[in-house]
CSV table of C-alpha atoms and ligand atoms in Angstrom, one decimal:
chain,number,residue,atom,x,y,z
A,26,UNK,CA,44.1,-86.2,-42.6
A,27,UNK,CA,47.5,-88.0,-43.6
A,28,UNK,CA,47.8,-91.6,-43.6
A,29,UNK,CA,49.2,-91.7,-40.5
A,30,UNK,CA,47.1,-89.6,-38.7
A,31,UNK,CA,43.5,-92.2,-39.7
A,32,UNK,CA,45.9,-95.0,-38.2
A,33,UNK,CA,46.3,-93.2,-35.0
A,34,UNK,CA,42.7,-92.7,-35.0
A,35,UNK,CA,41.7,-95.9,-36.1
A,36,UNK,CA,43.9,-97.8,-33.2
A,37,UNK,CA,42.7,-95.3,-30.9
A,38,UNK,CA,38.9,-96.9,-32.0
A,39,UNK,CA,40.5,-100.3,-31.9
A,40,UNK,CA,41.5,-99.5,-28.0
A,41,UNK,CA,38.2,-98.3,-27.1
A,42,UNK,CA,36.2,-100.8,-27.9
A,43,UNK,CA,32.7,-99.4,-26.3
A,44,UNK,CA,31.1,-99.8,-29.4
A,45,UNK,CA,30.1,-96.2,-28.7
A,46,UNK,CA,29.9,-94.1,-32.1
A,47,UNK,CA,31.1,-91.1,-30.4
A,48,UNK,CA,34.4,-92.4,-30.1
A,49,UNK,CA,36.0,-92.2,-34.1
A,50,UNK,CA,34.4,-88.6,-34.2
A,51,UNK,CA,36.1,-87.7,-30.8
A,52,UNK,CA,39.8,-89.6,-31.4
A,53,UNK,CA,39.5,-87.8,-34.8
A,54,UNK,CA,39.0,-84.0,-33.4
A,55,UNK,CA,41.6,-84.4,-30.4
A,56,UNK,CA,44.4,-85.7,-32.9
A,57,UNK,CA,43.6,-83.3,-35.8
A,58,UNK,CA,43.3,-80.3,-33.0
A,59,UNK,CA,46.8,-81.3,-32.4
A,60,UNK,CA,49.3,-78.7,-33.7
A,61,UNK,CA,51.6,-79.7,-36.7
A,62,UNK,CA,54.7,-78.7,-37.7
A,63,UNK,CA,55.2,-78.4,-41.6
A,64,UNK,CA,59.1,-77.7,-41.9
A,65,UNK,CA,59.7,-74.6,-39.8
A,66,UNK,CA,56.3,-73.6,-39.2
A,67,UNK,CA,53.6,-74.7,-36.9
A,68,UNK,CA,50.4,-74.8,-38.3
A,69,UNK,CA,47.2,-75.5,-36.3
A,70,UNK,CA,43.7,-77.0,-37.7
A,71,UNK,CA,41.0,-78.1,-36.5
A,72,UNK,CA,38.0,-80.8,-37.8
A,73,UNK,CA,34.3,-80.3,-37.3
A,74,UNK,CA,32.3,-83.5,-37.4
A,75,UNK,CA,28.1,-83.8,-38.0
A,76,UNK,CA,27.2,-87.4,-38.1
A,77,UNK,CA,24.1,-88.9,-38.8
A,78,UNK,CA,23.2,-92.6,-37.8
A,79,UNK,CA,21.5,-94.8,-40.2
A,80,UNK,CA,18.9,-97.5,-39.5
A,81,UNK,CA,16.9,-98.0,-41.7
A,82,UNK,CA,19.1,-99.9,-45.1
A,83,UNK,CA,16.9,-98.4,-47.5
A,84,UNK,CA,17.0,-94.6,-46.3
A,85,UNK,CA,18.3,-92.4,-49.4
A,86,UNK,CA,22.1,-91.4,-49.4
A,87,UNK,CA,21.3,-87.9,-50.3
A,88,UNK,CA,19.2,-87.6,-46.8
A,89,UNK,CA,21.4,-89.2,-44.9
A,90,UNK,CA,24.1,-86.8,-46.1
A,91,UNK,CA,21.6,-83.9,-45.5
A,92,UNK,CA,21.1,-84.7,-41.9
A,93,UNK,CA,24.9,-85.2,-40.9
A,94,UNK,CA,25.6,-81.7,-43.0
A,95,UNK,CA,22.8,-80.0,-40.4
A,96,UNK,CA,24.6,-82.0,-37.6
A,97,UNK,CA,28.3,-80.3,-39.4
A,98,UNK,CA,26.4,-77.3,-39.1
A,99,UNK,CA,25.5,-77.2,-35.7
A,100,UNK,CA,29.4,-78.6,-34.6
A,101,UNK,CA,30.3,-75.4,-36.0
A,102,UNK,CA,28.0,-72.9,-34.4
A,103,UNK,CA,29.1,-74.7,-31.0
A,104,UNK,CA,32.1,-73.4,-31.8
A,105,UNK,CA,33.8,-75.8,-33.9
A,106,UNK,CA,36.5,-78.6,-33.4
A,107,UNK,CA,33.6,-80.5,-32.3
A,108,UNK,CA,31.1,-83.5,-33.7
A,109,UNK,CA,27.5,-83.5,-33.1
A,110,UNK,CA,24.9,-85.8,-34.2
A,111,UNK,CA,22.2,-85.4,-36.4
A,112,UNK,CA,18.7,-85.1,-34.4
A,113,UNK,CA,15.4,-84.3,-35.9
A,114,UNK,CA,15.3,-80.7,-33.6
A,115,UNK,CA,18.1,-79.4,-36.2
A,116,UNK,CA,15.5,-80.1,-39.0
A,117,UNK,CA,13.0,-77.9,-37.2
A,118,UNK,CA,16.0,-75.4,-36.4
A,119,UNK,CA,16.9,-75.3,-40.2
A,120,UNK,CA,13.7,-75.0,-41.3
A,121,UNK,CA,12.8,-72.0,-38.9
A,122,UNK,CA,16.3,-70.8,-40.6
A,123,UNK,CA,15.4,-71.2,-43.8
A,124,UNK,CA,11.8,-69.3,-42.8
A,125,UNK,CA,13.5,-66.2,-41.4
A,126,UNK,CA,16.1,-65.6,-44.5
A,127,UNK,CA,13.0,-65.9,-47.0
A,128,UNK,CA,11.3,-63.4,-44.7
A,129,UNK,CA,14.0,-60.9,-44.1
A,130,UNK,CA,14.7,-60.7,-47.9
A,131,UNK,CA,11.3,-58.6,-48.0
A,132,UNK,CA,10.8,-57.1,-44.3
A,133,UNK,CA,13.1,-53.7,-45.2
A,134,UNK,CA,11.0,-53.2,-48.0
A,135,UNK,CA,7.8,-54.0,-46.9
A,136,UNK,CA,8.4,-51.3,-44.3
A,137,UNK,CA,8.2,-54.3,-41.1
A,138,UNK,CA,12.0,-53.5,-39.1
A,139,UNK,CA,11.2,-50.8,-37.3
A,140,UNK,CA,14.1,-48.8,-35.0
A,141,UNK,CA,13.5,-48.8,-31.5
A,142,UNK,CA,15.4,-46.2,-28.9
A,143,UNK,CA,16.9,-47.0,-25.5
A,144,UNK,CA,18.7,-44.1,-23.0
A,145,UNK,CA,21.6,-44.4,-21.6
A,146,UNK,CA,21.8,-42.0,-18.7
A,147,UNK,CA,24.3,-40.7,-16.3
A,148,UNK,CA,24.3,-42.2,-12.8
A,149,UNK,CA,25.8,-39.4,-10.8
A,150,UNK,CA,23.2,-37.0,-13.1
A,151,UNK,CA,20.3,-38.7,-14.1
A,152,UNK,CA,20.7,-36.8,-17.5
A,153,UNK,CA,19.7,-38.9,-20.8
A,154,UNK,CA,23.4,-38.4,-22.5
A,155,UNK,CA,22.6,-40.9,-25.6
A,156,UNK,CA,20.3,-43.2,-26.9
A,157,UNK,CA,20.9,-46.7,-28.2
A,158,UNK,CA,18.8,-47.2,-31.6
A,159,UNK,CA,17.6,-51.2,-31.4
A,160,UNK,CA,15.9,-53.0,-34.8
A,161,UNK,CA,12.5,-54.7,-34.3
A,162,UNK,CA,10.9,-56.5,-36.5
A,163,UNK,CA,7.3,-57.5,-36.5
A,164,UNK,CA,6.8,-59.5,-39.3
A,165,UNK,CA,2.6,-59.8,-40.3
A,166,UNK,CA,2.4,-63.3,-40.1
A,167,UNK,CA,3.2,-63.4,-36.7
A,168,UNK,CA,5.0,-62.1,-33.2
A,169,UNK,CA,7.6,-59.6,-33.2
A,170,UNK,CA,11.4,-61.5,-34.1
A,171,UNK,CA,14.3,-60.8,-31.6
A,172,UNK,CA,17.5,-58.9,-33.2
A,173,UNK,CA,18.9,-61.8,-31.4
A,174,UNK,CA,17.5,-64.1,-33.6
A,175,UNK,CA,17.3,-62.5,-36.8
A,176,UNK,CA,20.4,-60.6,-37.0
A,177,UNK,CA,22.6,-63.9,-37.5
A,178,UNK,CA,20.2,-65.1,-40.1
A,179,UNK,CA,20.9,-61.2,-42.0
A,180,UNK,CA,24.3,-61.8,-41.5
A,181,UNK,CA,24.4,-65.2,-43.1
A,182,UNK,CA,22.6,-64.0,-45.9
A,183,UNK,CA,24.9,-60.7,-46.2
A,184,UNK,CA,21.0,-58.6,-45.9
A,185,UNK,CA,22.9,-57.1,-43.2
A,186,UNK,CA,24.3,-54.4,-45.3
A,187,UNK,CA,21.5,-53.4,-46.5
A,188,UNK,CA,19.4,-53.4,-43.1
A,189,UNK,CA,22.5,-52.0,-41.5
A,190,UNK,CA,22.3,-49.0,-44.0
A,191,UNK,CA,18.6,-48.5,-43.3
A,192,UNK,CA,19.4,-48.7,-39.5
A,193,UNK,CA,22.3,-46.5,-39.5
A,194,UNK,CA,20.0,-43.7,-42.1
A,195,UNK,CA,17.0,-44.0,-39.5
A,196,UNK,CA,18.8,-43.4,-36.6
A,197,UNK,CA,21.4,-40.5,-37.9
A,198,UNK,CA,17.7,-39.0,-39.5
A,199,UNK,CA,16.2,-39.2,-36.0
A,200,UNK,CA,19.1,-37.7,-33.6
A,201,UNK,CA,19.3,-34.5,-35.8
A,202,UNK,CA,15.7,-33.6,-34.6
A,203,UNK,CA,17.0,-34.2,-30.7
A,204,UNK,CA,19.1,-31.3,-28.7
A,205,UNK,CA,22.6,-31.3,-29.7
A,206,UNK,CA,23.5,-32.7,-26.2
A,207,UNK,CA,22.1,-35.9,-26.9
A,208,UNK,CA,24.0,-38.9,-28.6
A,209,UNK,CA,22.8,-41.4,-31.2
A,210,UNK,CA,24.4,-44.9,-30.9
A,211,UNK,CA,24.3,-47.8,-33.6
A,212,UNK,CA,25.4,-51.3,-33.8
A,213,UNK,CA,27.6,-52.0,-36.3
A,214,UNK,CA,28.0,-56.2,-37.3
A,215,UNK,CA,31.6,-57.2,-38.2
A,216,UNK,CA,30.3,-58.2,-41.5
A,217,UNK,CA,29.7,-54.6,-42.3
A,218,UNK,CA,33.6,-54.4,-41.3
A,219,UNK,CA,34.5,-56.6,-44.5
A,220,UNK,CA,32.7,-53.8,-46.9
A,221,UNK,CA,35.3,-51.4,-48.4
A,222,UNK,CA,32.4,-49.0,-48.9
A,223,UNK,CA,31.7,-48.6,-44.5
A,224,UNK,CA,33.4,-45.6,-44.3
A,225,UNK,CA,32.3,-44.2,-47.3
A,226,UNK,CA,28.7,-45.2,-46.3
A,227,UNK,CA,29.0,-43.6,-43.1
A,228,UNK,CA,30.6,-40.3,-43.9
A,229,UNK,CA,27.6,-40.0,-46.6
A,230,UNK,CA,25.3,-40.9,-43.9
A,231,UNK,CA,26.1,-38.4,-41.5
A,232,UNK,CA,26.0,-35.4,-44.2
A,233,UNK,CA,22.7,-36.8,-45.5
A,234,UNK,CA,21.5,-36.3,-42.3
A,235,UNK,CA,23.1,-33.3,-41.1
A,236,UNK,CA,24.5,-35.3,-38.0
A,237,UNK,CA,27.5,-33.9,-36.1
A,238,UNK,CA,30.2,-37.0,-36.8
A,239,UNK,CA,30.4,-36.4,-32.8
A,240,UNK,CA,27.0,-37.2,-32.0
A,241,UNK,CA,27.3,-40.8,-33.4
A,242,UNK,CA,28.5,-43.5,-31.4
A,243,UNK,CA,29.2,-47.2,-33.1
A,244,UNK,CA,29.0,-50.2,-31.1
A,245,UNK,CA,31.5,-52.8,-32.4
A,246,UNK,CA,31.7,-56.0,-30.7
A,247,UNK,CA,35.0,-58.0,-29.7
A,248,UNK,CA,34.4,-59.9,-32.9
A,249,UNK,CA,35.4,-57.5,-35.6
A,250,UNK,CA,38.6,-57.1,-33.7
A,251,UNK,CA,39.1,-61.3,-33.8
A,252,UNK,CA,38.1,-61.3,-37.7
A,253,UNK,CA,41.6,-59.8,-39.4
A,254,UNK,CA,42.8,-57.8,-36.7
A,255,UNK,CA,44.6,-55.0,-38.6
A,256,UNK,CA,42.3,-54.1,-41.2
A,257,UNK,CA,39.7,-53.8,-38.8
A,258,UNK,CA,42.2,-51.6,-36.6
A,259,UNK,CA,43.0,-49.4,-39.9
A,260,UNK,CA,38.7,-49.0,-40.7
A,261,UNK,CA,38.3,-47.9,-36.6
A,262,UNK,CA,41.0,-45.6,-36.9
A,263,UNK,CA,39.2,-43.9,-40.3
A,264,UNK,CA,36.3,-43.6,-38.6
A,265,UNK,CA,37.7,-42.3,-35.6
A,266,UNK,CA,39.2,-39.7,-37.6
A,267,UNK,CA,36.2,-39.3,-39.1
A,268,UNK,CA,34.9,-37.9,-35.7
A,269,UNK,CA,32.4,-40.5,-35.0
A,270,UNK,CA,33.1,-42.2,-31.1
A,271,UNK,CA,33.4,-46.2,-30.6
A,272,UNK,CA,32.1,-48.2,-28.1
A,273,UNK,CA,32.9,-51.7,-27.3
A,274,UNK,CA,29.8,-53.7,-26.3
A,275,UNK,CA,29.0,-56.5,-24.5
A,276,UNK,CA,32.8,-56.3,-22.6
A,277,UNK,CA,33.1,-59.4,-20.5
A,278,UNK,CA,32.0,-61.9,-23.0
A,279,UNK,CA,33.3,-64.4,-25.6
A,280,UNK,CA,37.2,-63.8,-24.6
A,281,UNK,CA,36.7,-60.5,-24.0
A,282,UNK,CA,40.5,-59.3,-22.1
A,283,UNK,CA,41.4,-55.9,-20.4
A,284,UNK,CA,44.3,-56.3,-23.5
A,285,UNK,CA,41.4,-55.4,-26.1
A,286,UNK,CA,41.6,-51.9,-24.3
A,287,UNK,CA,45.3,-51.3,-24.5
A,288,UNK,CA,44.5,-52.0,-28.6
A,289,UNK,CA,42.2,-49.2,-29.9
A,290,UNK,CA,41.6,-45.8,-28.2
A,291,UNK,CA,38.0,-46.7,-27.4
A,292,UNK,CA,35.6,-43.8,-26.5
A,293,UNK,CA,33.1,-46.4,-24.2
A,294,UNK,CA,32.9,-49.9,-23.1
A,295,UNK,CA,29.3,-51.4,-22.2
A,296,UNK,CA,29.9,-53.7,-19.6
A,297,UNK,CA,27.2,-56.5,-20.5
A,298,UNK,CA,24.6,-57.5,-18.9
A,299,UNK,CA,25.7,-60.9,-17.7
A,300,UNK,CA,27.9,-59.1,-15.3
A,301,UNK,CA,25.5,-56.9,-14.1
A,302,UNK,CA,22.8,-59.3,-13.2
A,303,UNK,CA,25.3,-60.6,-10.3
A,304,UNK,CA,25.7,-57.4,-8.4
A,305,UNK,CA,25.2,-56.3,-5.5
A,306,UNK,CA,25.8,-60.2,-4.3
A,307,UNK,CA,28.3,-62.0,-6.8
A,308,UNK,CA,32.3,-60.9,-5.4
A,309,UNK,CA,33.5,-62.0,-9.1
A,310,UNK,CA,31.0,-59.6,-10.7
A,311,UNK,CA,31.7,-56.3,-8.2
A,312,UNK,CA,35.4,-57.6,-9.2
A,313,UNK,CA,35.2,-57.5,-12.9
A,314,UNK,CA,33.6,-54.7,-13.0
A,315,UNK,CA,36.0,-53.1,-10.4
A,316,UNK,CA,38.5,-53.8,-12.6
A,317,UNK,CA,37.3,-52.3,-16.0
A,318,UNK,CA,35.8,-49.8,-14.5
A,319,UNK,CA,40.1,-48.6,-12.8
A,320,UNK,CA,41.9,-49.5,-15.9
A,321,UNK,CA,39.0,-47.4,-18.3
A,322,UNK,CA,39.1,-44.7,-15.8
A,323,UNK,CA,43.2,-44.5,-16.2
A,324,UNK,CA,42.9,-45.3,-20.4
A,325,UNK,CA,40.2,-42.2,-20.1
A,326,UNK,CA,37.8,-44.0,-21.2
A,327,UNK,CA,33.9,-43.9,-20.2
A,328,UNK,CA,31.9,-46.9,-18.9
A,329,UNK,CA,28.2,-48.1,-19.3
A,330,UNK,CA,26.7,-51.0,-17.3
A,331,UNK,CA,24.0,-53.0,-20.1
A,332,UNK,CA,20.9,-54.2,-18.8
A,333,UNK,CA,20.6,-52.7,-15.5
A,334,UNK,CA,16.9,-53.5,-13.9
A,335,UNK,CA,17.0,-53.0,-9.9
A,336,UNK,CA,17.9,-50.0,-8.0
A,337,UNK,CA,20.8,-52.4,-6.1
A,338,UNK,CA,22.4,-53.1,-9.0
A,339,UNK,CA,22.4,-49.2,-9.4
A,340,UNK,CA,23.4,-48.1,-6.2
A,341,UNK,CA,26.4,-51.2,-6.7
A,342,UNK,CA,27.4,-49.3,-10.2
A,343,UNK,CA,27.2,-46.0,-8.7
A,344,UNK,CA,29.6,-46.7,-6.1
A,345,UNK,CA,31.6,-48.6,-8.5
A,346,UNK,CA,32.2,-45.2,-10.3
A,347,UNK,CA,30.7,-46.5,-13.1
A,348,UNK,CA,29.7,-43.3,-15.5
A,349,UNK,CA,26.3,-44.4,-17.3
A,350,UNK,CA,23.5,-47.0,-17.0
A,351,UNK,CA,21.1,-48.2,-19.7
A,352,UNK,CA,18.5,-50.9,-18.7
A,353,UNK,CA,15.0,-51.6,-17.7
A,354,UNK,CA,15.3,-49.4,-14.8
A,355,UNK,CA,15.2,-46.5,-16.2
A,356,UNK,CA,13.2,-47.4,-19.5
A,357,UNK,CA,12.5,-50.0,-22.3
A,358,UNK,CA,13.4,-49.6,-25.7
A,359,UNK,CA,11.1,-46.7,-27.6
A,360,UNK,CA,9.4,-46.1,-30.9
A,361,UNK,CA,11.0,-42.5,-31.5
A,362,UNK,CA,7.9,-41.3,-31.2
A,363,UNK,CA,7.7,-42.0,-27.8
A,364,UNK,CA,11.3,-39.8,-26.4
A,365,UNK,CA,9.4,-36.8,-26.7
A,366,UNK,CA,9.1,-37.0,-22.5
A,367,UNK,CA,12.6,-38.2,-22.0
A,368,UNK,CA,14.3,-36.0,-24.0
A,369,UNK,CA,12.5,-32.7,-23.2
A,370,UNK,CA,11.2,-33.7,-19.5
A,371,UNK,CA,12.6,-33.6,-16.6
A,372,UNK,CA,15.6,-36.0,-16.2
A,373,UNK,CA,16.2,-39.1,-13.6
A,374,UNK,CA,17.5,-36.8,-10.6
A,375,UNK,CA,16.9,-39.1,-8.4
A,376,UNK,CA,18.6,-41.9,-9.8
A,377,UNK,CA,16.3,-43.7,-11.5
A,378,UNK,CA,12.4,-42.6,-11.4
A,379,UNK,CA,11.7,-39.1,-13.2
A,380,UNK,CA,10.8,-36.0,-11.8
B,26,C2E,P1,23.0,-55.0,-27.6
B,26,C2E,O1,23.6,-54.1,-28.6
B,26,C2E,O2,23.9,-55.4,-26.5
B,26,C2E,O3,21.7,-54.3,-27.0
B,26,C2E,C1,21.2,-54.4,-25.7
B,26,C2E,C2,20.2,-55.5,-25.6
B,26,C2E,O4,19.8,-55.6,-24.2
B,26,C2E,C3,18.9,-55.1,-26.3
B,26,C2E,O5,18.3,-56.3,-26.8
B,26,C2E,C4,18.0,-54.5,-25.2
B,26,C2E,O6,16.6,-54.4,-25.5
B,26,C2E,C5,18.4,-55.4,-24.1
B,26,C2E,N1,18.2,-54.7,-22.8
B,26,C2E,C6,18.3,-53.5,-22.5
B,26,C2E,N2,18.1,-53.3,-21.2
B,26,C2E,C7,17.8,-54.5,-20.6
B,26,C2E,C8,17.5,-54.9,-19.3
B,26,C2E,O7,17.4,-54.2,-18.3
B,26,C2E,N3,17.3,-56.3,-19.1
B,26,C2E,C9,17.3,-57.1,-20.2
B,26,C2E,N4,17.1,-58.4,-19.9
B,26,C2E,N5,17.6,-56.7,-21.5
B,26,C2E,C10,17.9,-55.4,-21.7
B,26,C2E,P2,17.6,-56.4,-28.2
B,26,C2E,O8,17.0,-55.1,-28.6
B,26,C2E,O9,16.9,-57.7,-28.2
B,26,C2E,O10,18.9,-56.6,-29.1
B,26,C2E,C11,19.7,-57.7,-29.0
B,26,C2E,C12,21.0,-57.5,-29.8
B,26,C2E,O11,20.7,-57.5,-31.2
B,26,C2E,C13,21.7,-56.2,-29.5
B,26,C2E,O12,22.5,-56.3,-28.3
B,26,C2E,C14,22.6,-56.1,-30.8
B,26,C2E,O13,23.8,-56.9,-30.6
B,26,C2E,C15,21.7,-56.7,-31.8
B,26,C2E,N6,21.1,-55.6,-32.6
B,26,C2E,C16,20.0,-54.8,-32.4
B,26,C2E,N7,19.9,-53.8,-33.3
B,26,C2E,C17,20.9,-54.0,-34.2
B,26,C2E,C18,21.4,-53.3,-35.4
B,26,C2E,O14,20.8,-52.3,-35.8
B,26,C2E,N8,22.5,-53.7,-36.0
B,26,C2E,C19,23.2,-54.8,-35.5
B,26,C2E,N9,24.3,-55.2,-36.2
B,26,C2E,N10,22.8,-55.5,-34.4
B,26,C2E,C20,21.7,-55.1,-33.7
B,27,MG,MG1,24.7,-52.5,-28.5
B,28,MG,MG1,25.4,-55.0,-25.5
């Protein structure tokens, strides 16, 4: 912050008298948000704030700096170019942090992430075209862990490439036992995207496990195309050539645009679930996914709705000319012991129950 800019933030104080001590923290995001120009250039930044209020005179300096770092913490993962203030739920929040990086540091080898599998399956068909390979982790101290939740924490911690690995060995290990038909698909994080060793891992993966490249599908989400942009063009195009198909999940949110589409040849986009929830009633849903689902047909690209649960929200995608569904509907996530049925049974003909 120049000199000039804390005087515009101070007066800004000075005018607001409320007494509020929300309002430095506030005046001091908007005017550092505000773009600068440095000579010919125009260069944007942005402040995060995490503030923590003392009362007490004799509290410790080193606490008090603890708390408003957790508070900085938490302005970030809102999204940053924000202040929040410190409250003792982040202590509980860090804590339960801190708990989950200590126990993911020993789950892979203490054999507790396991690999679940959920089909996708063609709408107009009912045939199982691929399935989705999901991590679980049960840790034995407790419940089962959400991906959800523990995948941020491997990602923080950078375990990620290593669970990643496992995830990617398992799955490419399993899909060589299924019918050549049937597709294998694995999220990849967009930390994995800042290894120079991902292609190189995944090439060796695939010949370890005697995989087709054709029968794997990676699901990349808009992220790794946000962190740098070209180099994570240049690593989809290797793998592309490669052999291995790309899928773009969770289209529709974060700023996901059509323009992402026009960027990299995908093979798929998985419409997410938030979008699917609102048919057959929500116009802006039907709408959206109107819309991917005409510019994907034109790009020649195929489309799967996530999270699909109710035969309306079916019969709605079906008419949409949406290609494949993956959901509740038709089935849960797996253990891979349990496909046997799905993969050598009789398929959903009739939309969604088996026959
Ligand atoms: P995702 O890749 O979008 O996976 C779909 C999520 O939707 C899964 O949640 C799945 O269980 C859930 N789902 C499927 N059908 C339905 C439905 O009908 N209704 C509802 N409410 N949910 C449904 P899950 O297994 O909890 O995974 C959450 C996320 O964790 C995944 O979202 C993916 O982003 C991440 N994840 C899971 N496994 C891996 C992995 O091996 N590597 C990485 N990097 N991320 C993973
Ligand atoms: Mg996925
Ligand atoms: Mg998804």
């Amino acid at each position: 912050m120049t000199h000039s800019d804390m005087l515009r933030v101070m007066r800004c104080c000075v005018r607001q008298p409320s007494g509020s001590a929300a309002v430095f923290p506030k005046a001091a995001c908007e005017i550092l948000g505000q773009d600068y120009q440095i000579e010919q250039k125009q260069a944007v930044v942005g402040a995060s704030i995490g503030i923590a209020l003392v009362s007490d005179e004799k509290a410790a300096p080193e606490d008090t700096v603890r708390k408003a770092d957790m508070a900085l913490y938490q302005a970030k993962a809102d999204g940053r170019a924000t202040f929040r203030f410190f409250e003792p739920a982040l202590d509980e929040q860090v804590r339960r942090r801190q708990e989950l990086r200590a126990g993911l540091r020993t789950a892979l080898d203490r054999g507790e992430l396991d690999l679940h599998f959920q089909p996708l399956v063609r709408i107009q068909t009912g045939e199982v075209r691929c399935f989705e390979a999901l991590l679980r982790w049960q840790p034995p101290s407790g419940g089962a862990i959400s991906p959800a939740e523990f995948i941020p924490a491997a990602e923080e911690t950078g375990l990620i490439m290593r669970i990643g690995e496992w995830a990617l060995r398992t799955a490419c290990v399993e899909a060589a036992h299924w019918p050549p038909f049937i597709r294998v698909a694995v999220n990849l994080s967009p930390v994995q995207f800042r290894s120079p060793d991902l292609l190189q891992m995944v090439a060796g993966t695939l010949a370890a496990a005697s995989l087709a490249p054709g029968r794997l599908e990676l699901e990349i989400t808009e992220s790794v195309l946000l962190q740098d942009d070209q180099a994570s063009l240049a690593i989809l195009q290797e793998l592309r050539r490669l052999g291995v198909r790309i899928a773009l999940d969770d289209f529709g949110t974060g700023f996901s645009s059509l323009g992402y589409l026009l960027r990299f040849p995908f093979d798929k986009i998985k419409i997410d679930r938030s979008f699917v929830s609102g048919l057959p009633d929500r116009r802006e849903s039907t709408a959206i996914i109107r819309a991917v689902v005409s510019m994907s047909q034109s790009l020649g690209i195929s489309v799967t709705a996530e999270g699909v649960e109710t035969a309306e929200q079916l019969d709605a995608l079906r008419r949409l000319g949406c290609d494949d569904a993956q959901g509740y509907l038709y089935s849960q996530p797996l253990p891979a012991a349990e496909l046997t049925t799905l993969i050598e049974g009789p398929q959903y003909r009739s939309g969604h129950s088996k026959v």
